[in-house]
GROMACS .gro file of N, CA, C and O in nm:
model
  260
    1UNK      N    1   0.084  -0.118   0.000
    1UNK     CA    2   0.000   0.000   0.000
    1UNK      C    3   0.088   0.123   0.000
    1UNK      O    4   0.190   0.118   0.069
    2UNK      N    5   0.063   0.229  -0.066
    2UNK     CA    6   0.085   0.340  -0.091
    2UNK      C    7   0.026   0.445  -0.034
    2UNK      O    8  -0.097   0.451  -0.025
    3UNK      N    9   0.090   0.522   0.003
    3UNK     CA   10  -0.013   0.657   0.015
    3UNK      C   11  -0.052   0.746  -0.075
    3UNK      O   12   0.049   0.779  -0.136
    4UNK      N   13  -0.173   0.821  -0.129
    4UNK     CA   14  -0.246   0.876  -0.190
    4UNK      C   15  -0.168   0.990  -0.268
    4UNK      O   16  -0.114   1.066  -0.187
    5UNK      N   17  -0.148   1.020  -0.385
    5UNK     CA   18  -0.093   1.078  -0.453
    5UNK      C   19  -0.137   1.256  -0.370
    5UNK      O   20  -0.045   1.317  -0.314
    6UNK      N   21  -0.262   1.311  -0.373
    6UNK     CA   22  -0.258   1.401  -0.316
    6UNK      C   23  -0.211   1.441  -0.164
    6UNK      O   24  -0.172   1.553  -0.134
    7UNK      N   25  -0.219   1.346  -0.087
    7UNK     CA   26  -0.144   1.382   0.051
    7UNK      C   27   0.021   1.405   0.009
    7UNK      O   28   0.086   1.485   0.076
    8UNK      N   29   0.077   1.343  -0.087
    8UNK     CA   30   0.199   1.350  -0.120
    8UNK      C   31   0.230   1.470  -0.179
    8UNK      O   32   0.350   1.496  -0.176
    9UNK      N   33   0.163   1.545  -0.229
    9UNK     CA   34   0.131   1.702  -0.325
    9UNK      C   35   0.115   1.831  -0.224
    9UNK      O   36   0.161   1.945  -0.229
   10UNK      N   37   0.016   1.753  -0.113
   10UNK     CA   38  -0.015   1.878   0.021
   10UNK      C   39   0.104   1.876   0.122
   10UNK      O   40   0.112   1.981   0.185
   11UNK      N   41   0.181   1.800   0.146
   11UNK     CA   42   0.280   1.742   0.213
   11UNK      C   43   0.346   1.945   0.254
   11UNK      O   44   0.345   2.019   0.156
   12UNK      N   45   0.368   1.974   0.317
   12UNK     CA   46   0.477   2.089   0.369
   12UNK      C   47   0.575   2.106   0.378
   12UNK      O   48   0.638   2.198   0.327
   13UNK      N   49   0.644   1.958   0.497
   13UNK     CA   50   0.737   1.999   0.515
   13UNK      C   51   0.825   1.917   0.358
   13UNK      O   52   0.788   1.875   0.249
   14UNK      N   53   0.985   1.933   0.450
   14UNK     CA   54   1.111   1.905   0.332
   14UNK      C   55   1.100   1.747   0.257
   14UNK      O   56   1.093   1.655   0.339
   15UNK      N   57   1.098   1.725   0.177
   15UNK     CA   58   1.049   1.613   0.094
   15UNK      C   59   1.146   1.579   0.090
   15UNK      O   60   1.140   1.456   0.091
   16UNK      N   61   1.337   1.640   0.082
   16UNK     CA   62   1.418   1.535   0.094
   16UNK      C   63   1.443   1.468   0.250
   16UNK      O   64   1.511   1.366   0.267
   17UNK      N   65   1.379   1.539   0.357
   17UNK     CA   66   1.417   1.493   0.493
   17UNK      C   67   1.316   1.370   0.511
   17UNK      O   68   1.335   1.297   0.609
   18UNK      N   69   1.193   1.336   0.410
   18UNK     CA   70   1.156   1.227   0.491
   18UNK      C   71   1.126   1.142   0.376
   18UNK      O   72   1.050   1.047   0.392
   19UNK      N   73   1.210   1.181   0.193
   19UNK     CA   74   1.280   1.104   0.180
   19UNK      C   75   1.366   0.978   0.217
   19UNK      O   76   1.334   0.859   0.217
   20UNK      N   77   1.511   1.055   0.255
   20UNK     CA   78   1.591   1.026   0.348
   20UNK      C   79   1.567   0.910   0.433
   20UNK      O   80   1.622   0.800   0.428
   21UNK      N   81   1.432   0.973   0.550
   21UNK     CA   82   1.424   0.901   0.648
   21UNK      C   83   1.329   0.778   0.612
   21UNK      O   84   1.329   0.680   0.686
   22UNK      N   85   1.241   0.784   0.486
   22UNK     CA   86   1.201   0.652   0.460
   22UNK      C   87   1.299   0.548   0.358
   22UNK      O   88   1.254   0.439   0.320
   23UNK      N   89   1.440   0.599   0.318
   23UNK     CA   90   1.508   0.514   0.336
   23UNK      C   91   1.562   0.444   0.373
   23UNK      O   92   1.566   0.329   0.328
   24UNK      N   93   1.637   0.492   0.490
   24UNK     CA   94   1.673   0.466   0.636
   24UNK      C   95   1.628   0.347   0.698
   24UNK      O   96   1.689   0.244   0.729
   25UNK      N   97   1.448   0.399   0.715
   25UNK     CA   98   1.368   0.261   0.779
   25UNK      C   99   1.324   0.187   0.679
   25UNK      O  100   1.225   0.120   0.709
   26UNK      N  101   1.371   0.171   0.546
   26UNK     CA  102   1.375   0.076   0.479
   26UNK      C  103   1.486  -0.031   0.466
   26UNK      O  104   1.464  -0.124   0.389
   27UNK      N  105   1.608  -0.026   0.536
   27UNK     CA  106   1.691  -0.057   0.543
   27UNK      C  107   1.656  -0.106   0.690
   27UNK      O  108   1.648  -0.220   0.736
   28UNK      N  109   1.643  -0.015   0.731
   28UNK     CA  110   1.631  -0.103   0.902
   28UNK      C  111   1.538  -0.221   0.881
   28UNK      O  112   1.572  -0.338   0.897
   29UNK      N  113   1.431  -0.184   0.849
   29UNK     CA  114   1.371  -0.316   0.825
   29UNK      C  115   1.376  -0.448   0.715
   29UNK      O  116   1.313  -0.554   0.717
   30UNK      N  117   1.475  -0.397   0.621
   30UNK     CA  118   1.525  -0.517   0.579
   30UNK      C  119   1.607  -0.597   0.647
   30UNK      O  120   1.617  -0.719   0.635
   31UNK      N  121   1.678  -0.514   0.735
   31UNK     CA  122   1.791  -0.572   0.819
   31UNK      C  123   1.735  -0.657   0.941
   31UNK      O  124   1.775  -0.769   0.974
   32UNK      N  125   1.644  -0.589   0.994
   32UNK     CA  126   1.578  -0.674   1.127
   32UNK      C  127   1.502  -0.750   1.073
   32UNK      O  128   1.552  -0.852   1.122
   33UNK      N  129   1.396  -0.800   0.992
   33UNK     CA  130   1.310  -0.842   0.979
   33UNK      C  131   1.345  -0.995   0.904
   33UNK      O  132   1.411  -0.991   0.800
   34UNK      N  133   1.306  -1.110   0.950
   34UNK     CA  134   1.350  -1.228   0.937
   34UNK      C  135   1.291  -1.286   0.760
   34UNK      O  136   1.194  -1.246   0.695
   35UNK      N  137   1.380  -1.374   0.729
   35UNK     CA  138   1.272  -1.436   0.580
   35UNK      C  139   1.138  -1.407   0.583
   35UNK      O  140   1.090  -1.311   0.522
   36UNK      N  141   1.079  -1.476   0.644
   36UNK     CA  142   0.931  -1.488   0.679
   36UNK      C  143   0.842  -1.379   0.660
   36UNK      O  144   0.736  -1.369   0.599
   37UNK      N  145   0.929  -1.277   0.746
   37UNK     CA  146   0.836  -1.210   0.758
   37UNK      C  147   0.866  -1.065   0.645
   37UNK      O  148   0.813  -0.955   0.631
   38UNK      N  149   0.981  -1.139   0.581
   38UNK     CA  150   1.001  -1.030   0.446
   38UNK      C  151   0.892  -1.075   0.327
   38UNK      O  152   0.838  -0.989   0.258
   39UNK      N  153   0.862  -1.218   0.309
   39UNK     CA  154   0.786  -1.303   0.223
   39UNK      C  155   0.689  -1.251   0.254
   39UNK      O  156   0.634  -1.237   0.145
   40UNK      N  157   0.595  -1.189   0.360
   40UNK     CA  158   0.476  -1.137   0.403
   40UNK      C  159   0.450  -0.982   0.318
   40UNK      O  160   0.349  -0.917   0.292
   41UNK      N  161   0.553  -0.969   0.298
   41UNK     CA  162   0.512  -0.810   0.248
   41UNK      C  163   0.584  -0.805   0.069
   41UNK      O  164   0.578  -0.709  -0.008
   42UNK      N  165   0.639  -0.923   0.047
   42UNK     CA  166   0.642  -0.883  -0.095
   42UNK      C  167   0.770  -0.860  -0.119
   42UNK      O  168   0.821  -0.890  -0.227
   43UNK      N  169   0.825  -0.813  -0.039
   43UNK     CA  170   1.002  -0.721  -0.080
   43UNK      C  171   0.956  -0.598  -0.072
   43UNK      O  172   1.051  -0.520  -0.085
   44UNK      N  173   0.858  -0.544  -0.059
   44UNK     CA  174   0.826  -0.369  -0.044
   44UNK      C  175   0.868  -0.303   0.057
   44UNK      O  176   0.801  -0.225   0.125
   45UNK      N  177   0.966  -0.329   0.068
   45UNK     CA  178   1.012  -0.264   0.226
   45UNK      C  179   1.001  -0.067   0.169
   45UNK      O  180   0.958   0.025   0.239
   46UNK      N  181   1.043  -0.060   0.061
   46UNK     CA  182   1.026   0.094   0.061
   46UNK      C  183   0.898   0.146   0.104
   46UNK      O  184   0.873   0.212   0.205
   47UNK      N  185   0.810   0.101  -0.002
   47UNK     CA  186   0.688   0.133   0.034
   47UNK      C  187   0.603   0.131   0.145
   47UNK      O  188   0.501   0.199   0.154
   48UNK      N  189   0.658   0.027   0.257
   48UNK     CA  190   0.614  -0.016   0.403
   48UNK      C  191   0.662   0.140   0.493
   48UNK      O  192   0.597   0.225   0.555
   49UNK      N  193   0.818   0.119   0.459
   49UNK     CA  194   0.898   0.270   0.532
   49UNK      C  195   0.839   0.423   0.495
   49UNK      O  196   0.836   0.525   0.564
   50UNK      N  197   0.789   0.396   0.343
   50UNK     CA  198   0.742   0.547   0.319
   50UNK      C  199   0.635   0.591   0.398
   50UNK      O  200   0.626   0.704   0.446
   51UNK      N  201   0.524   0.463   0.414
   51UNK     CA  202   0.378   0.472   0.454
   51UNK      C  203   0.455   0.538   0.577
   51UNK      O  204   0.468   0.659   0.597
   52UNK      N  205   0.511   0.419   0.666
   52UNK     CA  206   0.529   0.437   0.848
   52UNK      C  207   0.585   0.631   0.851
   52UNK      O  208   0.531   0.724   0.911
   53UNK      N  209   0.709   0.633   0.761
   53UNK     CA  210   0.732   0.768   0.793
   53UNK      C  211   0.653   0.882   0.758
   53UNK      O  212   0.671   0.993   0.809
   54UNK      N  213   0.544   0.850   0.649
   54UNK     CA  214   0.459   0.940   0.600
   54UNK      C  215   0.372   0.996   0.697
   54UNK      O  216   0.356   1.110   0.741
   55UNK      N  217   0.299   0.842   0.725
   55UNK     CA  218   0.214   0.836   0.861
   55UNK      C  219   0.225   0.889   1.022
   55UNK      O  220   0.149   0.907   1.117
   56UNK      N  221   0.353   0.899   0.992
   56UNK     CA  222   0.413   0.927   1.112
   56UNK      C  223   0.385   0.826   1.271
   56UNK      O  224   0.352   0.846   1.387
   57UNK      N  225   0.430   0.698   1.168
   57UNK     CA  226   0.426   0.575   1.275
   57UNK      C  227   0.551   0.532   1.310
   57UNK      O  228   0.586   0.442   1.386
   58UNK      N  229   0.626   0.627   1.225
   58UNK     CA  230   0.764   0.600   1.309
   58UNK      C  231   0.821   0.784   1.277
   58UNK      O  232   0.819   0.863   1.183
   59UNK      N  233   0.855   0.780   1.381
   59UNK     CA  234   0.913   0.927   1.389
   59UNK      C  235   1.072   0.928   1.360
   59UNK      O  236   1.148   0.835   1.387
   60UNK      N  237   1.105   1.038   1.306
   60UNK     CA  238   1.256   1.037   1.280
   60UNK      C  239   1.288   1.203   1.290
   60UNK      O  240   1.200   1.285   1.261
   61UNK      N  241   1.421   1.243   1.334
   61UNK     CA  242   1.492   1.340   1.362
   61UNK      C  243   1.617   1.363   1.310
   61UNK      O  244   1.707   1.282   1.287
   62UNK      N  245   1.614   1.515   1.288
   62UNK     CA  246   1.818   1.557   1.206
   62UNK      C  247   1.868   1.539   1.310
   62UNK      O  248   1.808   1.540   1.418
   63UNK      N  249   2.041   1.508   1.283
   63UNK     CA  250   2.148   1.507   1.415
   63UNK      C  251   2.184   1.612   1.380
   63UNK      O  252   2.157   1.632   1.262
   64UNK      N  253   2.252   1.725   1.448
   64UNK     CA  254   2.379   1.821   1.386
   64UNK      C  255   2.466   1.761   1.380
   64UNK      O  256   2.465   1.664   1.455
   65UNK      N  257   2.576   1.778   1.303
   65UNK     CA  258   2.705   1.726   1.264
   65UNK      C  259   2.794   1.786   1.321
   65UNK      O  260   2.911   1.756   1.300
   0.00000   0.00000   0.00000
């Protein structure tokens, strides 16, 4: 599942920061997440990470450098 082309259009804030961060937790969750339960979703891990960070079911933050 995807999220809706217009929420993606109304969106405000920086589009590369949660970009970024739904890469991130696309990677995390390839990394944690066992065979099984990768076979459950297809290989869509992007699309899983975009929703969560879109949704804001997983929160993410800048570090300063």
């Amino acid at each position: 599942m995807i999220f809706p082309l217009k929420d993606l259009i109304e969106y405000g804030d920086n589009m590369y920061e949660i970009t970024t961060a739904a890469s991130r937790r696309a990677y995390q969750l390839s990394s944690l997440m066992d065979k099984e339960e990768k076979e459950d979703y297809d290989g869509k891990m992007v699309a899983l990470a975009a929703l969560q960070v879109f949704t804001k079911e997983v929160q993410f933050r800048l570090e300063a450098e």
